[in-house]
Every structure is written in structure tokens, then in C-alpha cells.
Short mmCIF file of C-alpha atoms in Angstrom, two decimals:
data_model
loop_
_atom_site.label_atom_id
_atom_site.label_comp_id
_atom_site.label_asym_id
_atom_site.label_seq_id
_atom_site.Cartn_x
_atom_site.Cartn_y
_atom_site.Cartn_z
CA UNK A 1282 89.93 115.26 144.31
CA UNK A 1283 87.62 111.78 144.40
CA UNK A 1284 90.01 108.52 146.03
CA UNK A 1285 92.43 107.03 143.70
CA UNK A 1286 91.37 103.21 144.88
CA UNK A 1287 91.24 100.39 142.63
CA UNK A 1288 91.38 100.33 138.72
CA UNK A 1289 88.04 102.50 138.50
CA UNK A 1290 89.56 105.17 140.36
CA UNK A 1291 92.53 105.36 139.22
CA UNK A 1292 91.03 106.10 135.53
CA UNK A 1293 88.34 108.51 137.46
CA UNK A 1294 91.51 110.74 138.61
CA UNK A 1295 93.30 110.86 135.80
CA UNK A 1296 90.39 111.89 133.80
CA UNK A 1297 89.75 114.61 136.10
CA UNK A 1298 93.05 115.34 136.61
CA UNK A 1299 92.92 116.02 132.79
CA UNK A 1300 90.23 117.95 132.33
CA UNK A 1301 90.95 120.32 135.11
CA UNK A 1302 94.81 120.79 133.93
CA UNK A 1303 96.13 123.54 131.72
CA UNK A 1304 99.86 122.45 131.03
CA UNK A 1305 102.36 125.31 131.70
CA UNK A 1306 106.05 125.37 130.54
CA UNK A 1307 107.12 124.88 133.87
CA UNK A 1308 105.39 121.33 133.89
CA UNK A 1309 106.94 119.60 130.77
CA UNK A 1310 108.52 116.39 131.33
CA UNK A 1311 111.90 116.08 129.10
CA UNK A 1312 111.31 112.83 127.11
CA UNK A 1313 114.29 110.12 127.94
CA UNK A 1314 115.55 110.37 124.64
CA UNK A 1315 118.08 107.64 124.34
CA UNK A 1316 118.12 106.24 128.30
CA UNK A 1317 120.20 102.70 127.74
CA UNK A 1318 119.45 100.11 130.09
CA UNK A 1319 120.50 96.38 129.90
CA UNK A 1320 117.96 93.83 131.44
CA UNK A 1321 119.24 90.53 132.47
CA UNK A 1322 117.08 87.70 132.78
CA UNK A 1323 117.63 87.25 136.47
CA UNK A 1324 116.16 90.85 136.85
CA UNK A 1325 112.81 89.83 137.11
CA UNK A 1326 111.38 86.16 137.78
CA UNK A 1327 109.19 85.25 134.78
CA UNK A 1328 105.51 84.27 136.03
CA UNK A 1329 105.84 80.78 133.92
CA UNK A 1330 108.40 78.71 132.23
CA UNK A 1331 106.01 78.58 129.66
CA UNK A 1332 106.74 82.41 128.73
CA UNK A 1333 110.29 82.10 128.28
CA UNK A 1334 110.28 81.15 124.57
CA UNK A 1335 112.29 82.11 121.26
CA UNK A 1336 110.86 85.08 118.86
CA UNK A 1337 108.67 82.32 116.74
CA UNK A 1338 104.84 83.79 116.81
CA UNK A 1339 104.26 86.60 114.66
CA UNK A 1340 100.41 87.43 114.39
CA UNK A 1341 98.77 85.40 111.61
CA UNK A 1342 96.95 87.13 108.79
CA UNK A 1343 93.65 86.85 109.71
CA UNK A 1344 81.96 118.70 126.49
CA UNK A 1345 85.22 119.17 126.37
CA UNK A 1346 87.36 122.90 126.37
CA UNK A 1347 90.25 123.54 124.03
CA UNK A 1348 92.80 123.74 127.08
CA UNK A 1349 91.81 120.71 128.45
CA UNK A 1350 89.33 121.94 131.14
CA UNK A 1351 85.78 119.73 131.65
CA UNK A 1352 82.97 121.74 130.67
CA UNK A 1353 80.36 123.52 133.22
CA UNK A 1354 77.83 120.93 132.68
CA UNK A 1355 80.08 117.92 133.46
CA UNK A 1356 81.96 120.26 136.59
CA UNK A 1357 79.30 119.69 138.36
CA UNK A 1358 78.33 116.35 138.53
CA UNK A 1359 79.32 113.51 140.88
CA UNK A 1360 83.00 112.09 140.22
CA UNK A 1361 81.61 108.59 139.10
CA UNK A 1362 79.74 110.42 136.18
CA UNK A 1363 83.27 111.91 135.04
CA UNK A 1364 84.46 108.08 134.22
CA UNK A 1365 82.63 108.15 131.34
CA UNK A 1366 83.43 111.80 130.03
CA UNK A 1367 86.05 110.18 127.66
CA UNK A 1368 83.89 107.54 126.11
CA UNK A 1369 81.21 110.49 125.58
CA UNK A 1370 83.66 112.47 123.94
CA UNK A 1371 84.27 109.46 121.55
CA UNK A 1372 81.20 110.85 119.39
CA UNK A 1373 81.90 112.60 116.27
CA UNK A 1374 78.74 113.88 115.53
CA UNK A 1375 75.49 115.17 116.99
CA UNK A 1376 73.54 112.80 118.70
CA UNK A 1377 70.26 112.76 116.74
CA UNK A 1378 71.99 110.51 114.41
CA UNK A 1379 71.78 112.82 111.00
CA UNK A 1380 73.95 113.39 107.67
CA UNK A 1381 76.01 110.19 108.39
CA UNK A 1382 78.39 108.18 105.76
CA UNK A 1383 78.19 104.61 105.83
CA UNK A 1384 76.37 104.55 109.30
CA UNK A 1385 78.96 106.11 110.74
CA UNK A 1386 80.72 109.36 109.92
CA UNK A 1387 79.28 112.70 109.53
CA UNK A 1388 80.42 114.85 106.60
CA UNK A 1389 77.90 118.00 106.38
CA UNK A 1390 77.64 118.81 110.09
CA UNK A 1391 81.03 119.68 111.95
CA UNK A 1392 82.24 117.05 114.65
CA UNK A 1393 80.97 117.92 117.89
CA UNK A 1394 83.00 120.40 119.97
CA UNK A 1395 83.00 117.09 122.79
CA UNK A 1396 85.24 115.37 120.06
CA UNK A 1397 87.39 118.30 119.21
CA UNK A 1398 87.97 118.90 123.16
CA UNK A 1399 88.81 115.24 123.47
CA UNK A 1400 91.43 114.91 120.65
CA UNK A 1401 93.06 118.29 121.75
CA UNK A 1402 93.18 117.03 125.29
CA UNK A 1403 95.12 113.96 124.16
CA UNK A 1404 97.71 116.02 122.47
CA UNK A 1405 97.68 118.50 125.33
CA UNK A 1406 98.69 115.99 127.77
CA UNK A 1407 102.13 115.82 129.04
CA UNK A 1408 103.83 112.26 127.97
CA UNK A 1409 104.26 109.53 130.99
CA UNK A 1410 108.07 109.40 131.71
CA UNK A 1411 109.75 106.28 130.27
CA UNK A 1412 111.35 103.90 132.06
CA UNK A 1413 113.77 101.41 130.14
CA UNK A 1414 113.54 99.04 133.24
CA UNK A 1415 110.07 98.96 133.36
CA UNK A 1416 109.56 98.60 130.71
CA UNK A 1417 111.87 95.34 130.33
CA UNK A 1418 109.90 94.04 133.07
CA UNK A 1419 106.84 94.21 130.93
CA UNK A 1420 108.57 92.78 127.91
CA UNK A 1421 109.81 89.54 130.31
CA UNK A 1422 105.93 89.32 132.19
CA UNK A 1423 104.00 89.36 128.34
CA UNK A 1424 106.62 88.09 126.04
CA UNK A 1425 108.80 86.10 128.17
CA UNK A 1426 111.63 88.31 126.24
CA UNK A 1427 114.68 89.86 127.53
CA UNK A 1428 117.27 91.86 126.28
CA UNK A 1429 118.59 95.69 125.81
CA UNK A 1430 115.77 98.53 125.72
CA UNK A 1431 116.26 102.11 124.46
CA UNK A 1432 113.43 104.46 124.73
CA UNK A 1433 113.09 106.45 121.95
CA UNK A 1434 111.53 109.77 121.16
CA UNK A 1435 107.88 109.94 120.62
CA UNK A 1436 105.23 112.81 120.84
CA UNK A 1437 102.36 110.61 123.36
CA UNK A 1438 102.68 107.11 123.53
CA UNK A 1439 105.96 105.50 124.56
CA UNK A 1440 108.08 103.81 121.96
CA UNK A 1441 111.38 102.16 122.71
CA UNK A 1442 113.50 99.35 120.66
CA UNK A 1443 114.25 96.24 122.26
CA UNK A 1444 117.30 94.38 121.05
CA UNK A 1445 117.24 90.68 121.66
CA UNK A 1446 120.01 88.51 122.56
CA UNK A 1447 120.06 86.69 119.09
CA UNK A 1448 120.21 90.05 117.43
CA UNK A 1449 116.50 90.48 116.64
CA UNK A 1450 115.33 93.96 117.09
CA UNK A 1451 111.53 94.78 117.78
CA UNK A 1452 109.95 97.87 118.88
CA UNK A 1453 107.71 98.00 122.57
CA UNK A 1454 104.95 100.99 122.25
CA UNK A 1455 103.35 101.15 125.79
CA UNK A 1456 100.88 104.00 127.17
CA UNK A 1457 99.64 104.77 130.86
CA UNK A 1458 96.79 106.99 129.31
CA UNK A 1459 93.44 105.59 128.97
CA UNK A 1460 92.78 106.86 125.35
CA UNK A 1461 96.19 104.83 124.79
CA UNK A 1462 94.15 101.26 124.59
CA UNK A 1463 91.70 102.40 122.39
CA UNK A 1464 94.41 103.65 120.01
CA UNK A 1465 96.15 100.42 120.41
CA UNK A 1466 93.66 98.30 119.58
CA UNK A 1467 93.24 100.40 116.22
CA UNK A 1468 97.09 100.32 115.59
CA UNK A 1469 97.26 95.97 116.38
CA UNK A 1470 94.20 95.41 114.62
CA UNK A 1471 95.01 97.52 111.04
CA UNK A 1472 98.73 95.76 111.35
CA UNK A 1473 96.99 92.16 111.85
CA UNK A 1474 94.97 92.77 109.16
CA UNK A 1475 97.10 93.98 106.51
CA UNK A 1476 99.56 90.51 107.34
CA UNK A 1477 100.29 88.78 104.18
CA UNK A 1478 99.39 91.89 101.86
CA UNK A 1479 101.52 92.80 99.16
CA UNK A 1480 103.19 95.81 97.21
CA UNK A 1481 104.28 97.77 100.52
CA UNK A 1482 105.69 96.46 104.03
CA UNK A 1483 104.44 96.95 107.59
CA UNK A 1484 105.63 96.02 110.56
CA UNK A 1485 104.16 92.43 112.43
CA UNK A 1486 102.68 92.05 115.07
CA UNK A 1487 104.21 89.83 117.99
CA UNK A 1488 101.61 87.51 119.95
CA UNK A 1489 101.94 87.73 123.60
CA UNK A 1490 102.61 84.46 125.60
CA UNK A 1491 98.83 84.51 125.67
CA UNK A 1492 98.47 84.78 122.47
CA UNK A 1493 96.82 88.15 122.04
CA UNK A 1494 97.81 91.24 120.14
CA UNK A 1495 98.39 93.31 122.76
CA UNK A 1496 98.71 93.10 126.72
CA UNK A 1497 96.64 94.98 129.24
CA UNK A 1498 97.33 95.68 132.72
CA UNK A 1499 95.87 97.85 135.17
CA UNK A 1500 97.69 101.10 134.63
CA UNK A 1501 99.23 100.55 131.53
CA UNK A 1502 99.19 98.43 127.86
CA UNK A 1503 101.31 97.52 125.09
CA UNK A 1504 102.07 95.77 121.80
CA UNK A 1505 105.65 94.44 120.65
CA UNK A 1506 106.22 94.46 116.80
CA UNK A 1507 109.00 93.52 114.27
CA UNK A 1508 111.61 96.43 113.81
CA UNK A 1509 111.66 97.30 109.71
CA UNK A 1510 115.45 98.44 108.66
CA UNK A 1511 115.47 100.91 106.46
CA UNK A 1512 116.22 104.84 105.15
CA UNK A 1513 113.57 107.01 106.30
CA UNK A 1514 112.06 108.80 103.00
CA UNK A 1515 113.37 112.08 105.02
CA UNK A 1516 116.70 111.12 104.45
CA UNK A 1517 116.83 109.07 100.95
CA UNK A 1518 117.39 110.61 97.42
CA UNK A 1519 113.76 111.58 97.19
CA UNK A 1520 114.49 111.20 93.20
CA UNK A 1521 110.95 111.12 90.45
CA UNK A 1522 111.22 107.61 90.59
CA UNK A 1523 111.40 106.97 94.17
CA UNK A 1524 108.65 109.43 94.83
CA UNK A 1525 106.53 107.26 92.01
CA UNK A 1526 107.18 104.25 93.54
CA UNK A 1527 106.22 105.61 96.76
CA UNK A 1528 102.80 106.58 95.52
CA UNK A 1529 102.28 103.16 93.90
CA UNK A 1530 102.54 101.82 97.53
CA UNK A 1531 100.66 103.89 99.20
CA UNK A 1532 97.92 103.16 97.05
CA UNK A 1533 98.34 99.28 97.47
CA UNK A 1534 98.34 100.74 101.23
CA UNK A 1535 94.68 102.40 100.70
CA UNK A 1536 93.66 98.94 98.82
CA UNK A 1537 94.58 96.98 101.38
CA UNK A 1538 92.64 99.30 104.25
CA UNK A 1539 89.59 99.48 102.41
CA UNK A 1540 88.02 96.77 103.18
CA UNK A 1541 89.19 96.10 107.04
CA UNK A 1542 86.56 96.82 109.71
CA UNK A 1543 88.80 97.83 112.85
CA UNK A 1544 88.12 98.63 116.92
CA UNK A 1545 88.38 102.32 117.99
CA UNK A 1546 88.24 103.76 114.66
CA UNK A 1547 86.31 106.67 115.32
CA UNK A 1548 88.12 107.66 118.74
CA UNK A 1549 89.14 111.27 119.27
CA UNK A 1550 92.00 112.17 116.85
CA UNK A 1551 92.83 115.79 116.41
CA UNK A 1552 94.55 115.29 113.03
CA UNK A 1553 90.91 114.23 111.84
CA UNK A 1554 89.84 116.09 109.15
CA UNK A 1555 86.51 116.55 110.80
CA UNK A 1556 88.61 118.75 113.39
CA UNK A 1557 90.18 120.99 110.96
CA UNK A 1558 86.90 123.56 111.30
CA UNK A 1559 87.99 124.52 114.45
CA UNK A 1560 91.67 124.56 114.22
CA UNK A 1561 92.00 128.23 113.47
CA UNK A 1562 91.17 128.58 117.02
CA UNK A 1563 95.07 127.83 117.59
CA UNK A 1564 96.13 130.45 115.07
CA UNK A 1565 96.79 132.81 118.33
CA UNK A 1566 100.04 130.63 118.16
CA UNK A 1567 101.59 131.37 115.19
CA UNK A 1568 104.16 133.74 114.30
CA UNK A 1569 102.28 136.72 112.47
CA UNK A 1570 103.49 137.09 108.83
CA UNK A 1571 103.11 135.48 105.74
CA UNK A 1572 102.92 131.60 107.10
CA UNK A 1573 99.63 133.13 109.56
CA UNK A 1574 98.23 134.57 106.16
CA UNK A 1575 98.53 131.62 104.15
CA UNK A 1576 97.36 129.24 106.65
CA UNK A 1577 94.21 131.11 106.97
CA UNK A 1578 93.33 131.70 103.52
CA UNK A 1579 93.78 127.64 102.93
CA UNK A 1580 91.73 127.20 105.86
CA UNK A 1581 88.99 129.52 105.37
CA UNK A 1582 89.08 127.69 101.20
CA UNK A 1583 89.12 124.23 103.06
CA UNK A 1584 85.89 125.09 104.93
CA UNK A 1585 83.62 126.82 102.59
CA UNK A 1586 85.08 124.82 98.91
CA UNK A 1587 86.76 121.96 100.14
CA UNK A 1588 84.74 120.00 103.15
CA UNK A 1589 81.28 120.69 101.64
CA UNK A 1590 81.96 118.01 98.82
CA UNK A 1591 83.75 115.59 100.62
CA UNK A 1592 80.92 113.23 101.45
CA UNK A 1593 80.82 113.02 97.56
CA UNK A 1594 83.97 111.01 97.70
CA UNK A 1595 84.90 107.59 99.29
CA UNK A 1596 86.06 106.93 102.75
CA UNK A 1597 87.65 104.57 104.46
CA UNK A 1598 90.55 103.31 106.70
CA UNK A 1599 93.21 105.49 106.14
CA UNK A 1600 96.88 105.34 107.56
CA UNK A 1601 96.01 109.26 108.25
CA UNK A 1602 100.38 110.28 108.33
CA UNK A 1603 102.18 108.55 105.92
CA UNK A 1604 104.98 111.32 106.52
CA UNK A 1605 108.63 111.08 105.50
CA UNK A 1606 109.24 110.12 108.95
CA UNK A 1607 107.02 107.14 108.73
CA UNK A 1608 107.68 106.16 105.44
CA UNK A 1609 110.85 103.64 105.07
CA UNK A 1610 112.64 102.49 101.87
CA UNK A 1611 113.84 98.73 102.85
CA UNK A 1612 114.95 96.37 100.67
CA UNK A 1613 111.72 94.74 99.82
CA UNK A 1614 110.71 98.26 98.68
CA UNK A 1615 108.44 100.85 100.57
CA UNK A 1616 107.61 100.19 104.12
CA UNK A 1617 104.95 102.04 106.05
CA UNK A 1618 104.93 102.55 109.90
CA UNK A 1619 103.14 104.35 112.79
CA UNK A 1620 99.57 103.98 112.40
CA UNK A 1621 98.82 106.03 115.73
CA UNK A 1622 96.77 108.68 114.08
CA UNK A 1623 94.51 106.21 111.63
CA UNK A 1624 90.89 106.82 111.43
CA UNK A 1625 88.05 106.60 109.28
CA UNK A 1626 88.37 109.57 106.60
CA UNK A 1627 88.80 110.29 103.08
CA UNK A 1628 90.19 107.91 101.04
CA UNK A 1629 92.35 110.54 99.22
CA UNK A 1630 93.37 111.81 102.95
CA UNK A 1631 96.62 109.71 102.66
CA UNK A 1632 97.80 110.81 99.18
CA UNK A 1633 97.17 114.58 100.73
CA UNK A 1634 99.34 113.89 103.48
CA UNK A 1635 102.60 112.28 101.62
CA UNK A 1636 101.78 114.68 98.66
CA UNK A 1637 102.30 117.63 101.38
CA UNK A 1638 105.48 116.42 102.48
CA UNK A 1639 107.03 116.44 98.85
CA UNK A 1640 106.37 120.35 98.03
CA UNK A 1641 109.39 121.32 97.85
CA UNK A 1642 110.82 122.96 94.84
CA UNK A 1643 108.74 125.86 93.22
CA UNK A 1644 110.23 125.45 89.69
CA UNK A 1645 108.10 121.89 89.43
CA UNK A 1646 104.67 121.44 88.74
CA UNK A 1647 102.81 121.13 92.28
CA UNK A 1648 106.81 121.60 93.88
CA UNK A 1649 107.32 118.07 93.38
CA UNK A 1650 104.48 116.50 94.56
CA UNK A 1651 103.14 115.14 91.31
CA UNK A 1652 105.44 112.22 91.05
CA UNK A 1653 104.11 110.45 94.16
CA UNK A 1654 100.55 111.31 93.36
CA UNK A 1655 100.85 110.00 89.36
CA UNK A 1656 102.11 107.01 91.19
CA UNK A 1657 99.30 106.79 93.48
CA UNK A 1658 97.05 107.30 90.57
CA UNK A 1659 98.72 104.41 88.65
CA UNK A 1660 97.21 101.90 91.32
CA UNK A 1661 94.37 103.92 92.47
CA UNK A 1662 92.68 106.31 89.92
CA UNK A 1663 91.26 109.45 91.49
CA UNK A 1664 87.62 110.39 90.07
CA UNK A 1665 87.61 113.99 88.78
CA UNK A 1666 86.47 115.32 91.68
CA UNK A 1667 88.94 113.53 94.05
CA UNK A 1668 91.49 115.78 91.51
CA UNK A 1669 90.12 118.62 92.09
CA UNK A 1670 90.10 118.68 95.59
CA UNK A 1671 93.14 116.79 96.10
CA UNK A 1672 95.24 120.40 95.99
CA UNK A 1673 92.88 122.32 98.44
CA UNK A 1674 93.62 119.27 101.08
CA UNK A 1675 96.58 119.25 100.71
CA UNK A 1676 96.94 123.08 101.40
CA UNK A 1677 94.93 122.37 104.62
CA UNK A 1678 96.76 119.23 105.96
CA UNK A 1679 100.09 121.70 105.90
CA UNK A 1680 98.16 124.21 107.24
CA UNK A 1681 96.98 121.60 109.83
CA UNK A 1682 100.26 120.97 110.62
CA UNK A 1683 101.97 124.36 111.47
CA UNK A 1684 98.94 125.13 113.65
CA UNK A 1685 98.84 121.98 115.88
CA UNK A 1686 102.49 121.70 115.78
CA UNK A 1687 103.21 125.14 116.91
CA UNK A 1688 100.49 124.93 119.67
CA UNK A 1689 102.21 121.68 121.03
CA UNK A 1690 105.64 123.32 121.24
CA UNK A 1691 104.28 125.81 122.72
CA UNK A 1692 102.53 123.68 125.49
CA UNK A 1693 106.14 121.48 125.56
CA UNK A 1694 109.10 123.77 124.69
CA UNK A 1695 111.61 121.02 125.88
CA UNK A 1696 110.60 118.85 122.84
CA UNK A 1697 109.78 121.65 120.71
CA UNK A 1698 112.36 120.70 118.09
CA UNK A 1699 111.28 117.18 118.09
CA UNK A 1700 107.19 118.11 117.48
CA UNK A 1701 108.56 120.78 114.68
CA UNK A 1702 110.03 118.60 112.90
CA UNK A 1703 107.90 118.79 109.81
CA UNK A 1704 106.81 122.15 110.72
CA UNK A 1705 109.49 123.76 107.93
CA UNK A 1706 108.61 121.49 105.60
CA UNK A 1707 105.12 122.79 105.27
CA UNK A 1708 105.34 126.05 105.91
CA UNK A 1709 107.70 126.37 102.46
CA UNK A 1710 105.14 123.77 100.86
CA UNK A 1711 102.32 125.80 101.58
CA UNK A 1712 104.21 128.85 100.16
CA UNK A 1713 105.01 127.42 96.97
CA UNK A 1714 100.96 126.04 96.53
CA UNK A 1715 99.84 129.61 97.55
CA UNK A 1716 101.63 130.97 94.89
CA UNK A 1717 99.93 128.96 91.94
CA UNK A 1718 96.41 129.75 91.25
CA UNK A 1719 94.11 127.88 92.17
CA UNK A 1720 92.56 126.84 88.86
CA UNK A 1721 96.30 126.63 87.43
CA UNK A 1722 96.88 124.44 90.94
CA UNK A 1723 93.70 122.29 90.16
CA UNK A 1724 94.72 121.52 86.58
CA UNK A 1725 98.24 120.33 87.38
CA UNK A 1726 96.66 117.96 89.71
CA UNK A 1727 94.31 116.61 87.34
CA UNK A 1728 97.03 116.28 84.41
CA UNK A 1729 99.08 114.11 86.92
CA UNK A 1730 96.29 111.78 88.51
CA UNK A 1731 95.42 111.39 84.75
CA UNK A 1732 98.99 110.50 83.68
CA UNK A 1733 99.84 107.44 81.79
CA UNK A 1734 100.42 104.27 83.79
CA UNK A 1735 103.74 103.67 81.97
CA UNK A 1736 106.14 105.20 84.93
CA UNK A 1737 106.82 108.46 86.51
CA UNK A 1738 105.84 110.94 84.23
CA UNK A 1739 109.12 113.07 82.66
CA UNK A 1740 110.09 116.38 84.71
#
């Protein structure tokens, strides 16, 4: 093991441990849950009195293996070479540079195994234990704020709710992992880029005392955002009208994201469609039976029929996880939170993901997702090809969710219930869509995408 001295040494140690470590069930660190600690102003002395100020400054609009082992060619390399392994795995496509879309993204060729391995390693890494007192110190040091810090459940980064003494509530996100920096740079740039948009809501970024969107220390980074009040869609009465309005808001979100140029948009993300052809390597973690059969068939259909046509549709920055847990119904309309999986992908990917969670009733056309689809199409019309590909994308996304979360639940059994919170819905939705004839499903989808714009279609 290399010397772990200095910033570079600590980064090197973390990377070497990551690539050599294969998590076991007995090594899982349980999440802090709802640990609460009250940090008084006297606990930590702020670096300067200038940092202690009220909340009044929102950002203006302006070669890796699946189990995390290092590849043979890197294993023999000196320690100094290992520091660059993560950035080398950021390459989504072969080095020869062919088959790029907009000069960045490959459609014809599958993403490199290095990219897939890096993306899988991120989700195979045990989350760092959260300490509410440390989070309170970071809050005071970088924002000059004090209050009650409550650690929330999260999968990769640390998320905490901050209740200020004046009653304001904020969300503090931190990460001690090297890849967290790129993820946070993307997230804060996306939220800042969406400031001032209409037709949907997102959290506002709270700037640090030095005026930056996020803070970066030697061993930790993070950012602070407003906490939106509302009812998560998974807890709401999802009537046809509600789903239609959610679809409209999602369409407006995609329109607002389309012109943005963001940092780290091509960082490793296992939920990216480019990783899906390799996800069947996780099939062994599924229980045998109808679900596994449906997943196998849907992913085969995606690889053979859907993926080859993705180069023909529009790509842009996407949220990449507008699930019912990340969609809120607020007094001011529909809101979207948690841009942590955001990336450069097919524009209709967000629609496919949101719709995949709404397939719940076999008696309805497309299981109930048709109203959300129609709402989206009323704002952002789909091409005939996009409409034809949508059902296949929905089924592939449901399958990807099932595969990834069964795999991660095995790695972290103590957090299995939280990790698999969307799995039952995905399994049911996939079974409903799998019962439809492919041609019939495509025709239903096209019909909904071409529905009149006056309001939600009748059911």
C-alpha cells in the first residue's frame, strides 16, 4: 500500500483500495438514519466574522473490473500511475474517436469496459459514515450558519437536512469520495443553470462565504441548497390530471436543460444508457422466475433493436432520474430534486424513466403511464421514431433498475430496503408491459404522444 501522506497520497490510497476491494456482507456500514445533533454557535469558531451572515445569497441565474478490482495492466503499474485510473475510466468511448455524437458521445459502439467498471465501482463503494457534528462544522466554516443537522438516508453521497434558527430549512450534500467532486460540479452547475426558469421548480444553490457554488477541502467537498416543501409523487394521489401535469413539467425541464453546457457531463454513471448492454453481467443476482425472464428479454430487445437507433434521436443534458421519489408536488407546481445521476443522454430518456414508474394498472393503456407521456408530448412533441422507441426504453430502464438494485442490495444488505424502494414497482410495470404485444404497445405509445394538447386524454 502506498504512503498516504499529503493530498495526492490520500487520493492514491483511496483509489488503490477501491480497485482492490470487493465488498462483503459483513463489511457494510449502516447508514446513520435520522441521527440528530444540535450545533450551537459556540461549538466552532468561524474563520472570520465576515462568514457569519444571514441566508440572503442564492446563486444567481447565470481497465476496471465489475467487482472493483484493478485490471492486470494497471496492477503492475507504479503507484503514481494509479492516481489517474479514475480519470482514464471517464472515457465513454474507444480512444480512436470514431462514432461520436456532437463530438462527445458514441452511439454505435458500446461504452468502454473501463467506463462501465468505473461506474460500477462507484455504486459498489460503501458510503462514508456521516457525522452530524462534522457536517455542522462544515456548515459553519463555509457558510457561517448554525442550526440542527439531521442526516438523511442516501445511497452514495451524504445528504443532511439543516434547520436554521430562523426557521429556514436547507439540504447539505457532502462527499469524501474522489468521484464526488465531479458529481457535485455537475449538480451545482445544473441547478445554477436552471435558476429563473418557469413551469417547474428545482432547489436553489446557496453560495459559500467566498461566493462559490460548492466548497472543496482536501478530503471532502459539498454544497448547500434550499429544501423544497411538497408531497413526493410516490405519496400523492396520482390522478390522470396530476400525471399529465408532471409530464408537462418534465418536458419543460428538458427544454431548459437542452442549451446548458455543464462540467463532468460524461463522468461515469452506471444508470447511463451506454452501460445497459453490460448490465446483464449482474443477472446472477436476480431471483429465478418470471422477473428474470422478462429482464433478459427486455435487455436483449434493447441491445438488438433500440440501442442501434438511438443515434437517430436528439441527445442533451438529462436529469436521468425523475423518479416518484425525486418528483414533488408543491404549492407552486411540480418540482424535481436530486440531479446526481444527470448526464448526456437521449432526450426522451427522462420521459422513459418517469413513465417507467407509472406503469401500475394492467387495465389501462400502457399501464397508466399514458397520461404522463401525453403531458410531456404536449410541451415537447416526440418524433415518430422517439415514440416508437419509447416503450422499449421504458422496459429497458425497468430492467436496469431491477438488475442494479438487486446487485447493490446484495452488497449492502443493511440498506437493502432503501436500495430496493423502487424495485417492486419496476417488476410490476415490466410484467404489465411484457404482456403487451410489441406492435400494440408501440401503437398505443404513438397514439398518446400524438394526443391533442388541450388536456389529459380520457381513460
